[in-house]
PDB file of C-alpha atoms in Angstrom:
ATOM      1  CA  UNK A 274     105.975 -10.656 -75.901  1.00 76.00           C
ATOM      2  CA  UNK A 275     105.078 -10.012 -72.287  1.00 83.00           C
ATOM      3  CA  UNK A 276     108.662 -10.798 -71.237  1.00 93.00           C
ATOM      4  CA  UNK A 277     108.950 -11.866 -67.598  1.00 96.00           C
ATOM      5  CA  UNK A 278     105.804 -11.630 -65.514  1.00 97.00           C
ATOM      6  CA  UNK A 279     105.508 -12.048 -61.754  1.00 97.00           C
ATOM      7  CA  UNK A 280     102.560 -12.454 -59.438  1.00 97.00           C
ATOM      8  CA  UNK A 281     101.562 -11.192 -56.970  1.00 97.00           C
ATOM      9  CA  UNK A 282     102.862  -7.606 -57.002  1.00 96.00           C
ATOM     10  CA  UNK A 283     102.472  -7.217 -53.244  1.00 96.00           C
ATOM     11  CA  UNK A 284     101.888  -9.578 -50.380  1.00 96.00           C
ATOM     12  CA  UNK A 285     101.827  -9.409 -46.572  1.00 97.00           C
ATOM     13  CA  UNK A 286     102.441 -12.658 -44.725  1.00 96.00           C
ATOM     14  CA  UNK A 287     102.305 -13.562 -41.085  1.00 97.00           C
ATOM     15  CA  UNK A 288     105.265 -15.316 -39.510  1.00 97.00           C
ATOM     16  CA  UNK A 289     105.092 -19.037 -40.215  1.00 96.00           C
ATOM     17  CA  UNK A 290     102.839 -18.784 -43.261  1.00 97.00           C
ATOM     18  CA  UNK A 291     103.858 -20.143 -46.642  1.00 96.00           C
ATOM     19  CA  UNK A 292     103.369 -18.831 -50.156  1.00 96.00           C
ATOM     20  CA  UNK A 293     104.472 -19.285 -53.748  1.00 97.00           C
ATOM     21  CA  UNK A 294     105.753 -16.459 -55.901  1.00 98.00           C
ATOM     22  CA  UNK A 295     104.953 -17.085 -59.539  1.00 98.00           C
ATOM     23  CA  UNK A 296     107.253 -16.284 -62.470  1.00 98.00           C
ATOM     24  CA  UNK A 297     106.612 -16.865 -66.169  1.00 98.00           C
ATOM     25  CA  UNK A 298     108.643 -15.913 -69.234  1.00 97.00           C
ATOM     26  CA  UNK A 299     107.594 -16.141 -72.870  1.00 95.00           C
ATOM     27  CA  UNK A 300     111.000 -15.682 -74.507  1.00 91.00           C
ATOM     28  CA  UNK A 301     111.901 -19.384 -74.519  1.00 89.00           C
ATOM     29  CA  UNK A 302     114.922 -18.659 -72.323  1.00 88.00           C
ATOM     30  CA  UNK A 303     116.660 -21.650 -70.844  1.00 86.00           C
ATOM     31  CA  UNK A 304     118.106 -19.889 -67.793  1.00 87.00           C
ATOM     32  CA  UNK A 305     115.935 -18.462 -65.049  1.00 90.00           C
ATOM     33  CA  UNK A 306     116.831 -16.845 -61.733  1.00 92.00           C
ATOM     34  CA  UNK A 307     115.329 -15.653 -58.487  1.00 95.00           C
ATOM     35  CA  UNK A 308     116.865 -12.699 -56.672  1.00 95.00           C
ATOM     36  CA  UNK A 309     116.003 -10.751 -53.580  1.00 96.00           C
ATOM     37  CA  UNK A 310     116.805  -7.070 -53.292  1.00 95.00           C
ATOM     38  CA  UNK A 311     117.201  -5.428 -49.898  1.00 92.00           C
ATOM     39  CA  UNK A 312     117.892  -1.697 -49.462  1.00 82.00           C
ATOM     40  CA  UNK A 313     121.571  -0.906 -50.043  1.00 77.00           C
ATOM     41  CA  UNK A 314     122.418  -4.564 -50.565  1.00 81.00           C
ATOM     42  CA  UNK A 315     122.048  -5.098 -54.287  1.00 84.00           C
ATOM     43  CA  UNK A 316     120.612  -8.240 -55.816  1.00 91.00           C
ATOM     44  CA  UNK A 317     121.304 -11.552 -54.114  1.00 92.00           C
ATOM     45  CA  UNK A 318     120.789 -14.778 -56.045  1.00 91.00           C
ATOM     46  CA  UNK A 319     118.450 -17.221 -54.291  1.00 94.00           C
ATOM     47  CA  UNK A 320     118.094 -20.043 -56.823  1.00 94.00           C
ATOM     48  CA  UNK A 321     118.644 -20.520 -60.507  1.00 90.00           C
ATOM     49  CA  UNK A 322     117.694 -23.014 -63.190  1.00 90.00           C
ATOM     50  CA  UNK A 323     119.516 -23.943 -66.375  1.00 85.00           C
ATOM     51  CA  UNK A 324     116.519 -25.694 -67.885  1.00 87.00           C
ATOM     52  CA  UNK A 325     113.354 -27.630 -67.109  1.00 92.00           C
ATOM     53  CA  UNK A 326     113.973 -30.106 -64.322  1.00 93.00           C
ATOM     54  CA  UNK A 327     117.327 -28.607 -63.285  1.00 92.00           C
ATOM     55  CA  UNK A 328     117.717 -26.177 -60.410  1.00 93.00           C
ATOM     56  CA  UNK A 329     120.543 -25.170 -58.103  1.00 90.00           C
ATOM     57  CA  UNK A 330     121.177 -22.991 -55.083  1.00 92.00           C
ATOM     58  CA  UNK A 331     122.473 -19.469 -55.292  1.00 90.00           C
ATOM     59  CA  UNK A 332     123.978 -17.296 -52.607  1.00 88.00           C
ATOM     60  CA  UNK A 333     121.016 -17.130 -50.172  1.00 93.00           C
ATOM     61  CA  UNK A 334     118.812 -20.249 -50.621  1.00 95.00           C
ATOM     62  CA  UNK A 335     117.834 -20.939 -47.001  1.00 95.00           C
ATOM     63  CA  UNK A 336     114.100 -20.744 -46.401  1.00 95.00           C
ATOM     64  CA  UNK A 337     113.208 -21.067 -50.086  1.00 97.00           C
ATOM     65  CA  UNK A 338     112.491 -23.825 -52.574  1.00 97.00           C
ATOM     66  CA  UNK A 339     112.045 -23.867 -56.336  1.00 97.00           C
ATOM     67  CA  UNK A 340     110.906 -26.169 -59.085  1.00 95.00           C
ATOM     68  CA  UNK A 341     111.093 -25.967 -62.880  1.00 96.00           C
ATOM     69  CA  UNK A 342     108.710 -28.311 -64.625  1.00 96.00           C
ATOM     70  CA  UNK A 343     108.445 -26.249 -67.812  1.00 96.00           C
ATOM     71  CA  UNK A 344     110.691 -23.838 -69.721  1.00 94.00           C
ATOM     72  CA  UNK A 345     108.271 -20.977 -69.063  1.00 96.00           C
ATOM     73  CA  UNK A 346     107.606 -21.225 -65.321  1.00 97.00           C
ATOM     74  CA  UNK A 347     109.896 -20.954 -62.316  1.00 98.00           C
ATOM     75  CA  UNK A 348     107.945 -20.610 -59.050  1.00 98.00           C
ATOM     76  CA  UNK A 349     109.621 -19.734 -55.745  1.00 98.00           C
ATOM     77  CA  UNK A 350     108.211 -21.264 -52.582  1.00 97.00           C
ATOM     78  CA  UNK A 351     108.596 -19.693 -49.147  1.00 96.00           C
ATOM     79  CA  UNK A 352     108.060 -22.097 -46.292  1.00 90.00           C
ATOM     80  CA  UNK A 353     107.550 -20.850 -42.727  1.00 93.00           C
ATOM     81  CA  UNK A 354     107.940 -17.162 -43.549  1.00 95.00           C
ATOM     82  CA  UNK A 355     110.217 -15.113 -41.287  1.00 96.00           C
ATOM     83  CA  UNK A 356     110.657 -11.322 -40.942  1.00 96.00           C
ATOM     84  CA  UNK A 357     114.134 -11.708 -42.500  1.00 95.00           C
ATOM     85  CA  UNK A 358     112.396 -12.657 -45.740  1.00 97.00           C
ATOM     86  CA  UNK A 359     110.834  -9.210 -46.046  1.00 97.00           C
ATOM     87  CA  UNK A 360     112.251  -8.019 -49.346  1.00 97.00           C
ATOM     88  CA  UNK A 361     111.560  -7.343 -53.004  1.00 97.00           C
ATOM     89  CA  UNK A 362     111.837 -10.494 -55.100  1.00 98.00           C
ATOM     90  CA  UNK A 363     112.791 -10.402 -58.753  1.00 97.00           C
ATOM     91  CA  UNK A 364     112.618 -13.185 -61.269  1.00 97.00           C
ATOM     92  CA  UNK A 365     114.859 -12.992 -64.326  1.00 93.00           C
ATOM     93  CA  UNK A 366     115.651 -15.033 -67.406  1.00 90.00           C
ATOM     94  CA  UNK A 367     118.436 -15.203 -69.953  1.00 85.00           C
ATOM     95  CA  UNK A 368     119.070 -16.978 -73.224  1.00 80.00           C
ATOM     96  CA  UNK A 369     122.508 -18.234 -72.347  1.00 67.00           C
ATOM     97  CA  UNK A 370     124.861 -17.919 -69.458  1.00 53.00           C
ATOM     98  CA  UNK A 371     128.455 -16.878 -69.095  1.00 47.00           C
ATOM     99  CA  UNK A 372     131.326 -17.465 -71.433  1.00 41.00           C
ATOM    100  CA  UNK A 373     131.551 -15.356 -74.545  1.00 39.00           C
ATOM    101  CA  UNK A 374     127.823 -15.290 -75.152  1.00 45.00           C
ATOM    102  CA  UNK A 375     125.694 -12.490 -73.862  1.00 53.00           C
ATOM    103  CA  UNK A 376     124.313 -13.003 -70.413  1.00 65.00           C
ATOM    104  CA  UNK A 377     121.712 -10.271 -70.629  1.00 78.00           C
ATOM    105  CA  UNK A 378     119.128 -10.934 -67.979  1.00 85.00           C
ATOM    106  CA  UNK A 379     115.561  -9.776 -68.395  1.00 90.00           C
ATOM    107  CA  UNK A 380     113.824  -8.971 -65.140  1.00 94.00           C
ATOM    108  CA  UNK A 381     110.227  -9.099 -64.065  1.00 96.00           C
ATOM    109  CA  UNK A 382     108.561  -6.184 -62.216  1.00 95.00           C
ATOM    110  CA  UNK A 383     109.114  -7.731 -58.792  1.00 96.00           C
ATOM    111  CA  UNK A 384     107.041  -8.891 -55.838  1.00 97.00           C
ATOM    112  CA  UNK A 385     107.130  -6.815 -52.651  1.00 96.00           C
ATOM    113  CA  UNK A 386     106.815  -9.146 -49.678  1.00 97.00           C
ATOM    114  CA  UNK A 387     106.384  -8.112 -46.066  1.00 96.00           C
ATOM    115  CA  UNK A 388     106.467 -10.669 -43.259  1.00 96.00           C
ATOM    116  CA  UNK A 389     104.964  -9.467 -39.976  1.00 95.00           C
TER     117      UNK A 389
ATOM    118  CA  UNK B 103     136.294  -7.808 -49.367  1.00 71.00           C
ATOM    119  CA  UNK B 104     133.119  -7.609 -51.420  1.00 78.00           C
ATOM    120  CA  UNK B 105     133.350  -8.905 -54.977  1.00 86.00           C
ATOM    121  CA  UNK B 106     131.831  -5.673 -56.263  1.00 91.00           C
ATOM    122  CA  UNK B 107     131.908  -2.261 -54.597  1.00 93.00           C
ATOM    123  CA  UNK B 108     129.581   0.535 -55.667  1.00 94.00           C
ATOM    124  CA  UNK B 109     128.912   3.833 -53.936  1.00 89.00           C
ATOM    125  CA  UNK B 110     125.183   3.876 -53.080  1.00 86.00           C
ATOM    126  CA  UNK B 111     124.939   7.659 -53.352  1.00 87.00           C
ATOM    127  CA  UNK B 112     122.573   9.383 -53.643  1.00 93.00           C
ATOM    128  CA  UNK B 113     124.106  11.482 -56.374  1.00 95.00           C
ATOM    129  CA  UNK B 114     122.265  14.683 -57.209  1.00 97.00           C
ATOM    130  CA  UNK B 115     123.151  16.700 -60.325  1.00 97.00           C
ATOM    131  CA  UNK B 116     121.548  19.527 -62.330  1.00 97.00           C
ATOM    132  CA  UNK B 117     120.024  18.808 -65.715  1.00 98.00           C
ATOM    133  CA  UNK B 118     122.650  18.824 -68.462  1.00 97.00           C
ATOM    134  CA  UNK B 119     125.510  17.719 -66.217  1.00 97.00           C
ATOM    135  CA  UNK B 120     127.891  14.891 -67.031  1.00 98.00           C
ATOM    136  CA  UNK B 121     127.399  12.021 -64.618  1.00 97.00           C
ATOM    137  CA  UNK B 122     130.090   9.513 -63.707  1.00 97.00           C
ATOM    138  CA  UNK B 123     129.132   6.258 -62.000  1.00 97.00           C
ATOM    139  CA  UNK B 124     131.756   3.725 -60.947  1.00 97.00           C
ATOM    140  CA  UNK B 125     132.322   0.238 -59.597  1.00 97.00           C
ATOM    141  CA  UNK B 126     135.386  -1.659 -58.483  1.00 96.00           C
ATOM    142  CA  UNK B 127     135.658  -5.423 -58.368  1.00 94.00           C
ATOM    143  CA  UNK B 128     138.030  -8.024 -57.016  1.00 91.00           C
ATOM    144  CA  UNK B 129     137.623 -11.106 -59.243  1.00 86.00           C
ATOM    145  CA  UNK B 130     140.023 -10.831 -62.169  1.00 86.00           C
ATOM    146  CA  UNK B 131     138.162 -13.666 -63.930  1.00 83.00           C
ATOM    147  CA  UNK B 132     135.200 -11.455 -64.784  1.00 85.00           C
ATOM    148  CA  UNK B 133     134.893 -11.101 -68.545  1.00 84.00           C
ATOM    149  CA  UNK B 134     131.686  -9.274 -69.199  1.00 85.00           C
ATOM    150  CA  UNK B 135     130.427  -6.115 -67.596  1.00 91.00           C
ATOM    151  CA  UNK B 136     127.006  -4.560 -67.594  1.00 92.00           C
ATOM    152  CA  UNK B 137     125.081  -1.565 -66.345  1.00 95.00           C
ATOM    153  CA  UNK B 138     121.438  -1.948 -65.427  1.00 95.00           C
ATOM    154  CA  UNK B 139     119.040   0.923 -64.807  1.00 97.00           C
ATOM    155  CA  UNK B 140     116.255   0.495 -62.281  1.00 96.00           C
ATOM    156  CA  UNK B 141     113.438   2.973 -61.938  1.00 95.00           C
ATOM    157  CA  UNK B 142     111.599   3.168 -58.651  1.00 92.00           C
ATOM    158  CA  UNK B 143     109.408   0.129 -58.006  1.00 90.00           C
ATOM    159  CA  UNK B 144     110.447  -1.509 -61.280  1.00 92.00           C
ATOM    160  CA  UNK B 145     112.751  -4.354 -62.258  1.00 93.00           C
ATOM    161  CA  UNK B 146     116.277  -3.648 -63.530  1.00 94.00           C
ATOM    162  CA  UNK B 147     116.719  -3.279 -67.294  1.00 93.00           C
ATOM    163  CA  UNK B 148     119.954  -3.673 -69.210  1.00 91.00           C
ATOM    164  CA  UNK B 149     121.485  -0.363 -70.257  1.00 94.00           C
ATOM    165  CA  UNK B 150     125.002  -1.221 -71.445  1.00 91.00           C
ATOM    166  CA  UNK B 151     126.923  -4.439 -72.037  1.00 88.00           C
ATOM    167  CA  UNK B 152     130.694  -4.683 -72.556  1.00 88.00           C
ATOM    168  CA  UNK B 153     132.852  -7.719 -73.087  1.00 82.00           C
ATOM    169  CA  UNK B 154     136.412  -7.469 -71.718  1.00 81.00           C
ATOM    170  CA  UNK B 155     138.206  -4.109 -71.638  1.00 83.00           C
ATOM    171  CA  UNK B 156     137.541  -0.945 -73.574  1.00 85.00           C
ATOM    172  CA  UNK B 157     134.847   1.614 -74.195  1.00 91.00           C
ATOM    173  CA  UNK B 158     131.365   1.333 -75.571  1.00 92.00           C
ATOM    174  CA  UNK B 159     129.142   4.236 -76.517  1.00 94.00           C
ATOM    175  CA  UNK B 160     125.391   4.313 -77.021  1.00 93.00           C
ATOM    176  CA  UNK B 161     123.842   7.724 -77.444  1.00 96.00           C
ATOM    177  CA  UNK B 162     124.421   9.744 -74.281  1.00 97.00           C
ATOM    178  CA  UNK B 163     125.841   6.735 -72.444  1.00 97.00           C
ATOM    179  CA  UNK B 164     129.444   5.519 -72.426  1.00 97.00           C
ATOM    180  CA  UNK B 165     130.677   2.452 -70.565  1.00 96.00           C
ATOM    181  CA  UNK B 166     134.353   1.996 -69.778  1.00 96.00           C
ATOM    182  CA  UNK B 167     136.120  -1.082 -68.487  1.00 95.00           C
ATOM    183  CA  UNK B 168     139.676  -1.048 -67.127  1.00 93.00           C
ATOM    184  CA  UNK B 169     140.496  -4.644 -66.262  1.00 91.00           C
ATOM    185  CA  UNK B 170     144.026  -3.790 -65.135  1.00 92.00           C
ATOM    186  CA  UNK B 171     142.573  -1.599 -62.385  1.00 93.00           C
ATOM    187  CA  UNK B 172     139.430  -3.719 -61.922  1.00 93.00           C
ATOM    188  CA  UNK B 173     137.375  -0.572 -62.412  1.00 94.00           C
ATOM    189  CA  UNK B 174     134.321   0.113 -64.544  1.00 96.00           C
ATOM    190  CA  UNK B 175     132.512   3.365 -65.241  1.00 97.00           C
ATOM    191  CA  UNK B 176     129.324   4.629 -66.794  1.00 97.00           C
ATOM    192  CA  UNK B 177     129.178   8.186 -68.100  1.00 97.00           C
ATOM    193  CA  UNK B 178     125.946   9.966 -68.875  1.00 98.00           C
ATOM    194  CA  UNK B 179     126.224  13.113 -70.989  1.00 98.00           C
ATOM    195  CA  UNK B 180     123.597  15.867 -71.007  1.00 98.00           C
ATOM    196  CA  UNK B 181     121.780  14.213 -68.133  1.00 98.00           C
ATOM    197  CA  UNK B 182     117.992  14.497 -68.088  1.00 98.00           C
ATOM    198  CA  UNK B 183     115.433  14.252 -65.268  1.00 97.00           C
ATOM    199  CA  UNK B 184     114.303  11.000 -66.910  1.00 97.00           C
ATOM    200  CA  UNK B 185     117.743   9.560 -66.082  1.00 98.00           C
ATOM    201  CA  UNK B 186     116.830   9.686 -62.391  1.00 98.00           C
ATOM    202  CA  UNK B 187     117.034   6.058 -61.318  1.00 97.00           C
ATOM    203  CA  UNK B 188     119.255   3.560 -59.555  1.00 96.00           C
ATOM    204  CA  UNK B 189     122.149   2.284 -61.650  1.00 97.00           C
ATOM    205  CA  UNK B 190     123.521  -1.160 -60.892  1.00 96.00           C
ATOM    206  CA  UNK B 191     126.811  -2.427 -62.210  1.00 95.00           C
ATOM    207  CA  UNK B 192     127.031  -6.159 -62.890  1.00 92.00           C
ATOM    208  CA  UNK B 193     129.720  -8.539 -64.000  1.00 88.00           C
ATOM    209  CA  UNK B 194     130.455 -12.205 -64.459  1.00 81.00           C
ATOM    210  CA  UNK B 195     131.700 -14.997 -66.684  1.00 71.00           C
ATOM    211  CA  UNK B 196     135.135 -16.383 -67.405  1.00 56.00           C
ATOM    212  CA  UNK B 197     137.167 -19.128 -65.815  1.00 50.00           C
ATOM    213  CA  UNK B 198     136.689 -19.003 -62.083  1.00 45.00           C
ATOM    214  CA  UNK B 199     133.861 -16.534 -62.432  1.00 43.00           C
ATOM    215  CA  UNK B 200     131.399 -19.257 -63.323  1.00 50.00           C
ATOM    216  CA  UNK B 201     128.224 -18.167 -64.970  1.00 58.00           C
ATOM    217  CA  UNK B 202     126.645 -16.226 -62.130  1.00 73.00           C
ATOM    218  CA  UNK B 203     126.278 -12.502 -62.517  1.00 82.00           C
ATOM    219  CA  UNK B 204     127.348 -10.433 -59.523  1.00 87.00           C
ATOM    220  CA  UNK B 205     125.539  -7.137 -58.968  1.00 90.00           C
ATOM    221  CA  UNK B 206     126.687  -4.009 -57.223  1.00 93.00           C
ATOM    222  CA  UNK B 207     124.425  -2.441 -54.602  1.00 93.00           C
ATOM    223  CA  UNK B 208     123.410   0.339 -57.009  1.00 94.00           C
ATOM    224  CA  UNK B 209     123.893   4.125 -57.073  1.00 96.00           C
ATOM    225  CA  UNK B 210     120.830   6.321 -56.782  1.00 95.00           C
ATOM    226  CA  UNK B 211     120.933   9.237 -59.222  1.00 97.00           C
ATOM    227  CA  UNK B 212     118.737  12.316 -59.117  1.00 97.00           C
ATOM    228  CA  UNK B 213     118.805  14.759 -62.027  1.00 98.00           C
ATOM    229  CA  UNK B 214     117.197  18.072 -61.109  1.00 97.00           C
ATOM    230  CA  UNK B 215     115.341  20.085 -63.759  1.00 95.00           C
TER     231      UNK B 215
END
């Protein structure tokens, strides 16, 4: 199993450009997540999905969009990039969520994005 | 008040030392508690998982949860240079806590050989 894979690893965008961050998992997990990690700020949830066709906003969704057409893929779209979106983006997946069941999240290696 | 508070460090210790990492939280609904380890320029990976209160041991690592004090700890015995990483506490679940996992900001640990 490759686990959670993300592309690209690095990207520099100009203000106002758009891009899609790709995320794929091969563990047949139903839950998938997008986080951003800023220095000293921990992981902030951008969007999450509980299954194909179902997505919802997290803590910091503004400026981003997601879709989930398959169990495996969960791309994150940045529209009109702004310097405030400079961050490291992590995709994660889990088998179940909350309650008594384990909520172990498996993370991808991250995408480092700089907006200039 | 932040839902989770974690001292960002950095914490620098000599090889072989016992390391204590801590987090406090405010939401009494949290039911499960985790520690993730993140090496530089890598994604976080789960290190320890605990449900409700108590201790859990795995090799050199011990996780403690004190729900009455809303305080969790991770102890590393006989620390090694390979333990140098950022350690993130995480918690979630339970009524009122929803399903989302809340992460601490992470503590940077350096273990000197």
